[in-house]
Every structure is written in structure tokens, then in C-alpha cells.
Coordinates of C-alpha atoms in Angstrom, one line a residue:
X936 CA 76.1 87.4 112.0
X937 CA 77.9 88.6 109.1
X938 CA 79.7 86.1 106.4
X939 CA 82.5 87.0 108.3
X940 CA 81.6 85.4 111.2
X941 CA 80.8 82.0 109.7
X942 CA 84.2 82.0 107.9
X943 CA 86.9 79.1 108.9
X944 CA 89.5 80.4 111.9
X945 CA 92.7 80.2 109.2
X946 CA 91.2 83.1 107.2
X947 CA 89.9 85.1 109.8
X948 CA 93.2 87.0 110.7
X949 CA 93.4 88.1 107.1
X950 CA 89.4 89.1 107.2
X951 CA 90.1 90.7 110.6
X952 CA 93.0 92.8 108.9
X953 CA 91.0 93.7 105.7
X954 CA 87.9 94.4 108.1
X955 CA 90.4 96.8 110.1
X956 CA 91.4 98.7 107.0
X957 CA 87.9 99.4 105.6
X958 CA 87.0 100.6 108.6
X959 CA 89.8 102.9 109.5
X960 CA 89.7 103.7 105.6
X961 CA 86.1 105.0 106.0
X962 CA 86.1 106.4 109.5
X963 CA 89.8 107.1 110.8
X964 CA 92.0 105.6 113.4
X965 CA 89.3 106.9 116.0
X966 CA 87.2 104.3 114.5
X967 CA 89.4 101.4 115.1
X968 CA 88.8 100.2 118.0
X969 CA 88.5 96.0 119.0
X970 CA 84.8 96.5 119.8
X971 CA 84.1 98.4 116.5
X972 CA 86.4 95.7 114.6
X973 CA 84.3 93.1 116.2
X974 CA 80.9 94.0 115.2
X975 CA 82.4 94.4 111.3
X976 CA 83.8 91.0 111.3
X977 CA 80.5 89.9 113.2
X978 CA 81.9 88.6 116.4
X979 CA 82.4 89.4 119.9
X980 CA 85.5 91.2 120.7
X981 CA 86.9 88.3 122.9
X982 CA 87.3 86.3 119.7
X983 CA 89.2 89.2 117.9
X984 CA 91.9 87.9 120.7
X985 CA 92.1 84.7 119.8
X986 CA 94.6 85.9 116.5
X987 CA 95.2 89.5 117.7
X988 CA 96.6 89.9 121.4
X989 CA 96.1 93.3 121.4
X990 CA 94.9 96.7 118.9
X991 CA 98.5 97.8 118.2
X992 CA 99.2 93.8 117.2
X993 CA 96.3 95.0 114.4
X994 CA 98.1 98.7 113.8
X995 CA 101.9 96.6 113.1
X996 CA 99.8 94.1 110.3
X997 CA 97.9 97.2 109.3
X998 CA 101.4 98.6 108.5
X999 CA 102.8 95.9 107.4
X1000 CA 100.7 96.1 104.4
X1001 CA 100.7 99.6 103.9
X1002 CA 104.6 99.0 103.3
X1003 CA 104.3 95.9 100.9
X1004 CA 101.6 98.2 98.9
X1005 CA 103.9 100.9 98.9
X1006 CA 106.8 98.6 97.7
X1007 CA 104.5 97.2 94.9
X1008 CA 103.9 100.8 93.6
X1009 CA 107.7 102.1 93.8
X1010 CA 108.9 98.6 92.2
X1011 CA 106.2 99.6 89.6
X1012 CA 107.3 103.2 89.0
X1013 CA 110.8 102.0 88.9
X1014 CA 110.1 99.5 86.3
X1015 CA 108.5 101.7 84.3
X1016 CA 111.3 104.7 85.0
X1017 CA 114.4 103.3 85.9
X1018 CA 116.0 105.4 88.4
X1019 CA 113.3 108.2 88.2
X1020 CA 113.0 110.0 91.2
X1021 CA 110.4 112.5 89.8
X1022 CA 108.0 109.0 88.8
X1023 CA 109.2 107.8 92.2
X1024 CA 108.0 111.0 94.3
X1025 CA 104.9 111.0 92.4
X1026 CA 103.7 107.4 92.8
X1027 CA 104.8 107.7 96.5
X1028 CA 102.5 111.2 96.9
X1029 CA 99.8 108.9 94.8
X1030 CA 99.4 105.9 96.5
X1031 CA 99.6 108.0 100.2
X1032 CA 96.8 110.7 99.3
X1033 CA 95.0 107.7 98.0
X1034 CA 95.3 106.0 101.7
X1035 CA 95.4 108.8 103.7
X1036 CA 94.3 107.2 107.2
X1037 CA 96.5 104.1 106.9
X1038 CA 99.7 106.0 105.3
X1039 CA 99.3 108.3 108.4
X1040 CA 98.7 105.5 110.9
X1041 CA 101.8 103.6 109.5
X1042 CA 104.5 106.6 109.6
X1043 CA 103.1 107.7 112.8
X1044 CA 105.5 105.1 114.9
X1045 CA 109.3 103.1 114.7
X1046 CA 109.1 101.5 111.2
X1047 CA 110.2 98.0 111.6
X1048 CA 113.7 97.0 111.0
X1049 CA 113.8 95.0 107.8
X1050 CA 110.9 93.7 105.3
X1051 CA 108.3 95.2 103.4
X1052 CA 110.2 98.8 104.7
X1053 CA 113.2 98.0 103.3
X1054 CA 111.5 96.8 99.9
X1055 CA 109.9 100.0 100.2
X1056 CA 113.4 102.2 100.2
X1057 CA 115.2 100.2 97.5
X1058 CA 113.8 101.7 94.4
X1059 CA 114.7 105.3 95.9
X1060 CA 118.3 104.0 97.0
X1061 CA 118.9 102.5 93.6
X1062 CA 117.3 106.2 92.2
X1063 CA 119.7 108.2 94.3
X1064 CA 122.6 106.9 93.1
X1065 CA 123.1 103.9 95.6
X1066 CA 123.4 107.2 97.8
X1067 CA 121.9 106.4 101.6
X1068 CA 122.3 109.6 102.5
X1069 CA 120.8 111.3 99.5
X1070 CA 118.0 108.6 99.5
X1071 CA 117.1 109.5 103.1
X1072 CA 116.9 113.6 102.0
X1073 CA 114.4 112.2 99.5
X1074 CA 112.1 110.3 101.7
X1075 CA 111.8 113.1 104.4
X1076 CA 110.8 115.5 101.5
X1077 CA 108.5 113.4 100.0
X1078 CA 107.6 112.0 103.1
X1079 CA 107.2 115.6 104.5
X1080 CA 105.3 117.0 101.6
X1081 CA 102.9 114.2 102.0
X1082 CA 102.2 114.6 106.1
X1083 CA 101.7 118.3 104.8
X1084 CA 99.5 117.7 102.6
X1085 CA 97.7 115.3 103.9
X1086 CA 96.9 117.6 107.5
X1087 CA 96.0 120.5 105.5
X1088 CA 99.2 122.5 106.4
X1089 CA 99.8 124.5 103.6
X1090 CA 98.4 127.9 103.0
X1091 CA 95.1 128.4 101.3
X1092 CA 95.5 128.4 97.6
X1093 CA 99.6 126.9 97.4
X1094 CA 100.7 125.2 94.5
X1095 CA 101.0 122.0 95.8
X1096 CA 102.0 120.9 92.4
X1097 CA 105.0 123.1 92.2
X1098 CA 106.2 122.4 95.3
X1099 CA 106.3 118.9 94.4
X1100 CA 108.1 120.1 91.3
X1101 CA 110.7 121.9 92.9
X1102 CA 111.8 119.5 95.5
X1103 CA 111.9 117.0 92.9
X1104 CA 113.9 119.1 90.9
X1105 CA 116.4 119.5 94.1
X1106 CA 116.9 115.6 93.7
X1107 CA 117.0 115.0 90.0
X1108 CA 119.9 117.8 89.7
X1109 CA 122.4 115.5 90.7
X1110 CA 124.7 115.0 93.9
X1111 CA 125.2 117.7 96.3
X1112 CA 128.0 119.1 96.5

């Protein structure tokens, strides 16, 4: 058994969590199953239900801390750019390319209502102006360049890096109007 398995029971949820996001990390969300969880934490999968009813209750914590990360890095880029969206975009593209499995698994279902999402948004809401509209335009292109990017859809050879330029450029302009 690993150290895992000899660890006390009010940890363990957070060592079954971290134990998830190695593996789908290395492998991919075909990868994380209970029974391959199980063996990395060094238990049977039975006990995996004893603080996880069920896989997608491990996807939704997965999540969860994909969107506090990503909160942590926007607050950061704010602070250090107050109201940039170009230092925005580029810390979101960042921090996504760097988790590419777990940014995927996370925007791949209903984001939850409040929380670490809406942590997430404020820096771009304050960036567009206090704008929800606007704000939104700006997450589904960065959100949309990323999912692009990320499955290989663009053509052999595009600059990725001016595409990021000139969308950012389409929301640094100023209001639509």
C-alpha cells in the first residue's frame, strides 16, 4: 500500500482529489476511472466511496479547483495590470495550455452557479468596463481560442500568436458601438 493508503480518513478526500488530477494530468479523462484512482491512492475502490459517491462527485471537486486556480491567476494578472484584458487573455491562454486535460474536463459541462466561477469572471468584468455583456464576448473568444487550440483545430502552420493579438485587440479598442 502506498503512503496514501496509510494516511488518516480527514485528508484522504483532499489526497483522493490531488491523486485524481495527477492522474488525469498524465493520462487524460480516459484514465480517470474509480478503479484506476483506487490503485493510485492505494486502496480498493469501495473505500474511494466512502468520501466520493460517485466519479462525476470527483469531476465537480476536480473543477472546482480548476476554477479557484484560475481565479488566483486572473486576480494575479489583474493586480499586476489593472483592467488589462490583453494580460488577462494571456494568463487565461497560460494557465489553460498549462492544464490542458483538467481545463477541458472543467468547461466541458454546466459551470456551477456561484463560487470559485464567479471569482473567476470578476477580473474580466471589472476589465470590460463593468460591461456583462462585453465581458461575456471576451470569455467565449478566449475561451474559444483556447478549446481551439488546445484540440488542434487550427490549420497547420497559423499564427496562433496573432490570432490571440487580434482578438485581444477587438476588446482593448473600446466599447462596441
Amino acid at each position: 500500500m502506498s503512503d496514501l493508503a496509510t494516511a488518516p480518513a480527514a485528508g484522504r478526500p483532499r489526497q483522493i482529489i490531488a491523486a485524481a488530477r495527477v492522474l488525469l494530468e498524465a493520462e487524460g479523462p480516459e484514465a480517470l476511472t474509480m478503479r484506476r484512482l483506487a490503485d493510485r491512492v492505494g486502496v480498493k475502490a469501495p473505500s474511494l466511496y466512502k468520501h466520493f459517491p460517485d466519479k462525476s462527485s470527483v469531476v465537480a471537486a476536480l473543477a472546482a479547483e480548476m476554477l479557484r486556480e484560475t481565479a488566483g491567476v486572473l486576480a494575479a494578472a489583474e493586480a499586476a495590470a489593472p483592467e488589462s484584458f490583453s494580460a488577462l487573455a494571456t494568463a487565461y491562454r497560460t494557465y489553460a495550455l498549462a492544464h490542458p486535460h483538467l481545463y477541458l474536463l472543467t468547461m466541458d459541462r454546466a459551470l456551477p452557479a456561484a463560487g470559485a466561477a464567479d471569482a473567476a469572471a470578476a477580473p474580466l468584468f471589472r476589465a470590460a468596463g463593468g460591461d456583462e455583456d462585453r465581458a461575456r464576448a471576451a470569455w467565449a473568444f478566449a475561451h474559444g481560442m483556447v478549446v481551439l487550440e488546445l484540440n488542434g483545430r487550427f490549420p497547420p502552420g497559423a499564427d496562433l500568436s496573432a490570432a490571440w493579438e487580434a482578438g485581444i485587440a477587438a476588446f482593448t479598442a473600446g466599447p462596441a458601438g
